Coordinates of C-alpha atoms in Angstrom, one line a residue:
Chain A
D1123 CA -26.8 16.2 -37.6
A1124 CA -29.2 16.2 -34.7
G1125 CA -29.4 12.4 -34.5
V1126 CA -32.6 10.4 -34.0
I1127 CA -35.1 12.5 -32.2
Q1128 CA -37.8 10.9 -30.0
S1129 CA -40.6 12.6 -28.1
P1130 CA -41.7 12.7 -25.5
R1131 CA -38.8 11.8 -23.3
H1132 CA -41.1 10.7 -20.5
E1133 CA -44.8 9.8 -20.5
V1134 CA -46.9 9.0 -17.5
T1135 CA -50.4 7.9 -18.2
E1136 CA -53.2 5.9 -16.7
M1137 CA -54.3 2.4 -17.7
G1138 CA -56.7 2.5 -20.6
Q1139 CA -55.4 5.8 -22.1
E1140 CA -54.0 6.1 -25.6
V1141 CA -50.3 6.7 -25.9
T1142 CA -48.4 8.0 -29.0
L1143 CA -44.7 7.9 -29.2
R1144 CA -42.9 9.9 -32.0
C1145 CA -39.7 9.5 -33.9
K1146 CA -37.8 11.5 -36.4
P1147 CA -35.0 9.5 -38.0
I1148 CA -31.7 10.8 -39.3
S1149 CA -32.1 12.5 -42.7
G1150 CA -31.1 10.1 -45.4
H1151 CA -31.7 7.0 -43.4
N1152 CA -34.2 4.7 -45.0
S1153 CA -34.6 2.0 -42.4
L1154 CA -36.4 2.7 -39.1
F1155 CA -36.7 0.3 -36.1
W1156 CA -38.8 0.4 -32.9
Y1157 CA -37.3 -1.4 -29.9
R1158 CA -38.7 -1.8 -26.4
Q1159 CA -36.3 -2.2 -23.4
T1160 CA -37.2 -3.8 -20.1
M1161 CA -35.0 -5.4 -17.4
M1162 CA -36.5 -8.8 -17.9
R1163 CA -36.5 -9.0 -21.7
G1164 CA -33.7 -6.6 -22.7
L1165 CA -34.0 -5.0 -26.1
E1166 CA -36.9 -6.4 -28.1
L1167 CA -37.6 -5.5 -31.8
L1168 CA -41.2 -4.4 -32.2
I1169 CA -41.4 -3.5 -35.8
Y1170 CA -39.2 -2.1 -38.6
F1171 CA -39.7 -0.1 -41.8
N1172 CA -37.8 0.1 -45.1
N1173 CA -38.5 3.1 -47.2
N1174 CA -41.6 3.9 -45.1
V1175 CA -43.0 0.4 -45.6
P1176 CA -43.5 -1.9 -42.6
I1177 CA -41.5 -5.1 -43.2
D1178 CA -41.9 -7.2 -40.1
D1179 CA -44.3 -6.4 -37.2
S1180 CA -44.1 -9.9 -35.6
G1181 CA -42.6 -8.4 -32.5
M1182 CA -45.6 -6.2 -31.8
P1183 CA -47.0 -7.8 -28.6
E1184 CA -50.7 -7.3 -29.2
D1185 CA -53.2 -5.6 -31.4
R1186 CA -53.2 -2.7 -28.9
F1187 CA -49.9 -1.7 -30.5
S1188 CA -49.7 -0.1 -33.9
A1189 CA -47.0 1.8 -35.8
K1190 CA -47.0 4.1 -38.9
M1191 CA -44.4 5.8 -41.0
P1192 CA -46.3 8.3 -43.2
N1193 CA -43.1 9.8 -44.7
A1194 CA -39.3 9.4 -44.5
S1195 CA -38.9 11.8 -41.6
F1196 CA -41.6 10.7 -39.2
S1197 CA -42.9 7.6 -37.4
T1198 CA -45.3 6.9 -34.6
L1199 CA -45.9 4.0 -32.2
K1200 CA -49.3 4.0 -30.7
I1201 CA -50.6 1.9 -27.8
Q1202 CA -54.4 1.9 -27.3
P1203 CA -55.5 1.1 -24.7
S1204 CA -52.4 1.2 -22.6
E1205 CA -51.7 -1.3 -19.7
P1206 CA -49.3 -1.3 -16.8
R1207 CA -47.3 -4.1 -18.4
D1208 CA -46.5 -1.7 -21.3
S1209 CA -44.3 0.3 -19.0
A1210 CA -40.8 0.3 -20.5
V1211 CA -38.3 2.4 -22.4
Y1212 CA -39.2 2.6 -26.1
F1213 CA -36.4 3.3 -28.6
C1214 CA -36.5 4.3 -32.2
A1215 CA -33.4 3.7 -34.3
S1216 CA -32.5 4.3 -37.9
R1217 CA -29.8 3.5 -40.5
R1218 CA -29.1 3.5 -44.2
R1219 CA -30.6 0.3 -45.5
E1220 CA -27.7 -0.4 -47.8
T1221 CA -25.1 -0.5 -45.0
N1222 CA -26.7 -3.2 -42.8
E1223 CA -24.4 -1.8 -40.2
K1224 CA -24.3 1.0 -37.7
L1225 CA -27.7 1.6 -36.1
F1226 CA -28.3 5.0 -34.6
F1227 CA -30.6 5.1 -31.5
G1228 CA -32.7 7.9 -30.1
S1229 CA -32.6 8.7 -26.4
G1230 CA -35.8 6.8 -25.9
T1231 CA -39.2 7.4 -24.3
Q1232 CA -39.7 6.3 -20.7
L1233 CA -43.3 5.1 -20.5
S1234 CA -45.0 4.6 -17.2
V1235 CA -48.6 3.3 -17.3
L1236 CA -50.3 3.5 -13.8
Chain B
Q1030 CA -36.5 -18.6 -28.4
Q1031 CA -33.6 -16.3 -27.5
Q1032 CA -31.3 -16.2 -30.5
V1033 CA -28.4 -14.4 -28.7
K1034 CA -27.6 -15.4 -25.1
Q1035 CA -25.4 -12.9 -23.1
S1036 CA -23.7 -13.4 -19.8
P1037 CA -23.2 -12.3 -17.1
Q1038 CA -26.2 -10.1 -16.3
S1039 CA -24.0 -7.9 -14.2
L1040 CA -20.3 -7.4 -13.6
I1041 CA -18.2 -5.5 -11.1
V1042 CA -14.6 -4.9 -12.0
Q1043 CA -11.8 -3.1 -10.2
K1044 CA -10.3 -0.1 -12.0
G1045 CA -7.5 -1.2 -14.2
G1046 CA -8.8 -4.8 -14.5
I1047 CA -10.2 -6.7 -17.5
S1048 CA -13.9 -6.8 -18.1
I1049 CA -15.1 -9.8 -20.1
I1050 CA -18.6 -10.3 -21.4
N1051 CA -19.7 -13.3 -23.4
C1052 CA -22.3 -14.1 -26.0
A1053 CA -23.5 -17.2 -27.8
Y1054 CA -25.7 -17.5 -30.8
E1055 CA -27.7 -20.2 -32.5
N1056 CA -28.3 -19.1 -36.0
T1057 CA -25.2 -20.0 -38.2
A1058 CA -26.5 -17.6 -40.9
F1059 CA -25.5 -14.6 -38.6
D1060 CA -22.5 -12.8 -40.2
Y1061 CA -22.3 -9.5 -38.3
F1062 CA -21.7 -9.2 -34.6
P1063 CA -21.6 -5.7 -33.0
W1064 CA -21.4 -4.6 -29.4
Y1065 CA -23.4 -1.6 -28.2
Q1066 CA -22.7 0.5 -25.2
Q1067 CA -25.5 2.3 -23.3
F1068 CA -25.2 5.0 -20.6
P1069 CA -28.1 5.8 -18.3
G1070 CA -30.8 7.9 -19.9
K1071 CA -29.3 7.4 -23.4
G1072 CA -29.9 5.0 -26.3
P1073 CA -27.3 2.3 -27.1
A1074 CA -24.4 3.3 -29.3
L1075 CA -22.2 1.2 -31.5
L1076 CA -18.9 0.4 -29.8
I1077 CA -17.2 -2.2 -32.0
A1078 CA -18.2 -4.9 -34.5
I1079 CA -16.8 -8.0 -36.1
R1080 CA -17.5 -10.3 -39.1
P1081 CA -16.7 -14.0 -39.0
D1082 CA -13.8 -13.8 -41.4
V1083 CA -11.6 -12.7 -38.6
S1084 CA -11.1 -14.1 -35.1
E1085 CA -10.3 -10.9 -33.3
K1086 CA -10.8 -7.2 -33.7
K1087 CA -9.2 -4.5 -31.5
E1088 CA -10.1 -0.9 -31.1
G1089 CA -8.2 0.9 -28.3
R1090 CA -8.9 -0.9 -25.0
F1091 CA -11.9 -2.8 -26.6
T1092 CA -11.4 -6.2 -28.2
I1093 CA -13.9 -8.7 -29.7
S1094 CA -12.9 -12.3 -29.8
F1095 CA -14.9 -14.5 -32.2
N1096 CA -15.1 -18.3 -32.2
K1097 CA -17.1 -19.5 -35.2
S1098 CA -17.0 -23.2 -34.4
A1099 CA -18.3 -22.6 -30.9
K1100 CA -20.8 -19.9 -32.0
Q1101 CA -19.5 -17.6 -29.4
F1102 CA -18.0 -14.1 -29.2
S1103 CA -16.9 -12.0 -26.4
L1104 CA -16.0 -8.4 -25.5
H1105 CA -12.8 -7.7 -23.5
I1106 CA -12.3 -4.3 -22.0
M1107 CA -8.7 -3.8 -21.0
D1108 CA -7.6 -1.4 -18.2
S1109 CA -11.2 -0.9 -17.3
Q1110 CA -12.1 2.7 -16.1
P1111 CA -15.0 4.1 -14.1
G1112 CA -16.1 5.8 -17.3
D1113 CA -16.7 2.4 -18.8
S1114 CA -19.5 1.8 -16.4
A1115 CA -22.5 1.2 -18.6
T1116 CA -24.8 -1.5 -20.0
Y1117 CA -23.3 -3.5 -22.8
F1118 CA -25.3 -5.4 -25.4
C1119 CA -24.1 -7.9 -27.9
A1120 CA -26.1 -8.4 -31.1
A1121 CA -26.1 -10.3 -34.3
S1122 CA -27.7 -10.1 -37.8
I1123 CA -27.6 -11.5 -41.3
S1124 CA -26.2 -9.3 -44.1
G1125 CA -29.0 -7.9 -46.3
N1126 CA -30.6 -5.4 -44.0
T1127 CA -32.1 -7.8 -41.4
P1128 CA -32.7 -6.3 -38.0
L1129 CA -30.2 -6.7 -35.2
V1130 CA -31.1 -9.3 -32.5
F1131 CA -29.8 -8.2 -29.1
G1132 CA -28.7 -10.1 -26.1
K1133 CA -30.3 -9.0 -22.8
G1134 CA -27.4 -6.8 -21.7
T1135 CA -24.7 -6.8 -19.1
R1136 CA -24.5 -4.0 -16.5
L1137 CA -20.8 -3.2 -15.9
S1138 CA -19.7 -1.3 -12.9
V1139 CA -16.0 -0.3 -12.7
I1140 CA -15.0 0.6 -9.1
A1141 CA -12.0 2.6 -8.1

């Protein structure tokens, strides 16, 4: 299995621009999570989906952030407009809902907003 | 409110020594406590996990110690090696597909 696939690996953009991060979970996994990692705050949960349905988005920092999961094999996290304080590593992770255990992370997207 | 508090932020250990990382939690409903290991440029990966029905779990050089009454758990790395240098995250969750809540991480450096 290829694991959780995220793209792009690195994104450099200017303040005010729209940013879209992409994630392909492991086939057969029906729970998907978006986390953000910074030095100051560690790993923060932004939003998670079960069976493509958003369950809890209380971690999304502002209305500038939105996430979708149109099907079981694809999810996006969008920031519009982006700001320098959004600079972080964004991780997507997936697991089988029934196990409530091992979470598989992608390699992350390093976002820099100038 | 930080639900899982991890310490120290960083740790330097001599090769062959014991690395100890501690975590404390608030929510007594938590019943699953994993540790994740992250190497630079990679996502975190599950290292070892414990449930509160046991006080200790060992896998190779890695041991979790769990103290339910104190609401604390810790990771011990015996005979620490330079290849163990990474960031370690403790986490907690409630059974039933709730998300993991992570500590802020500990950057471990094992020096020869």
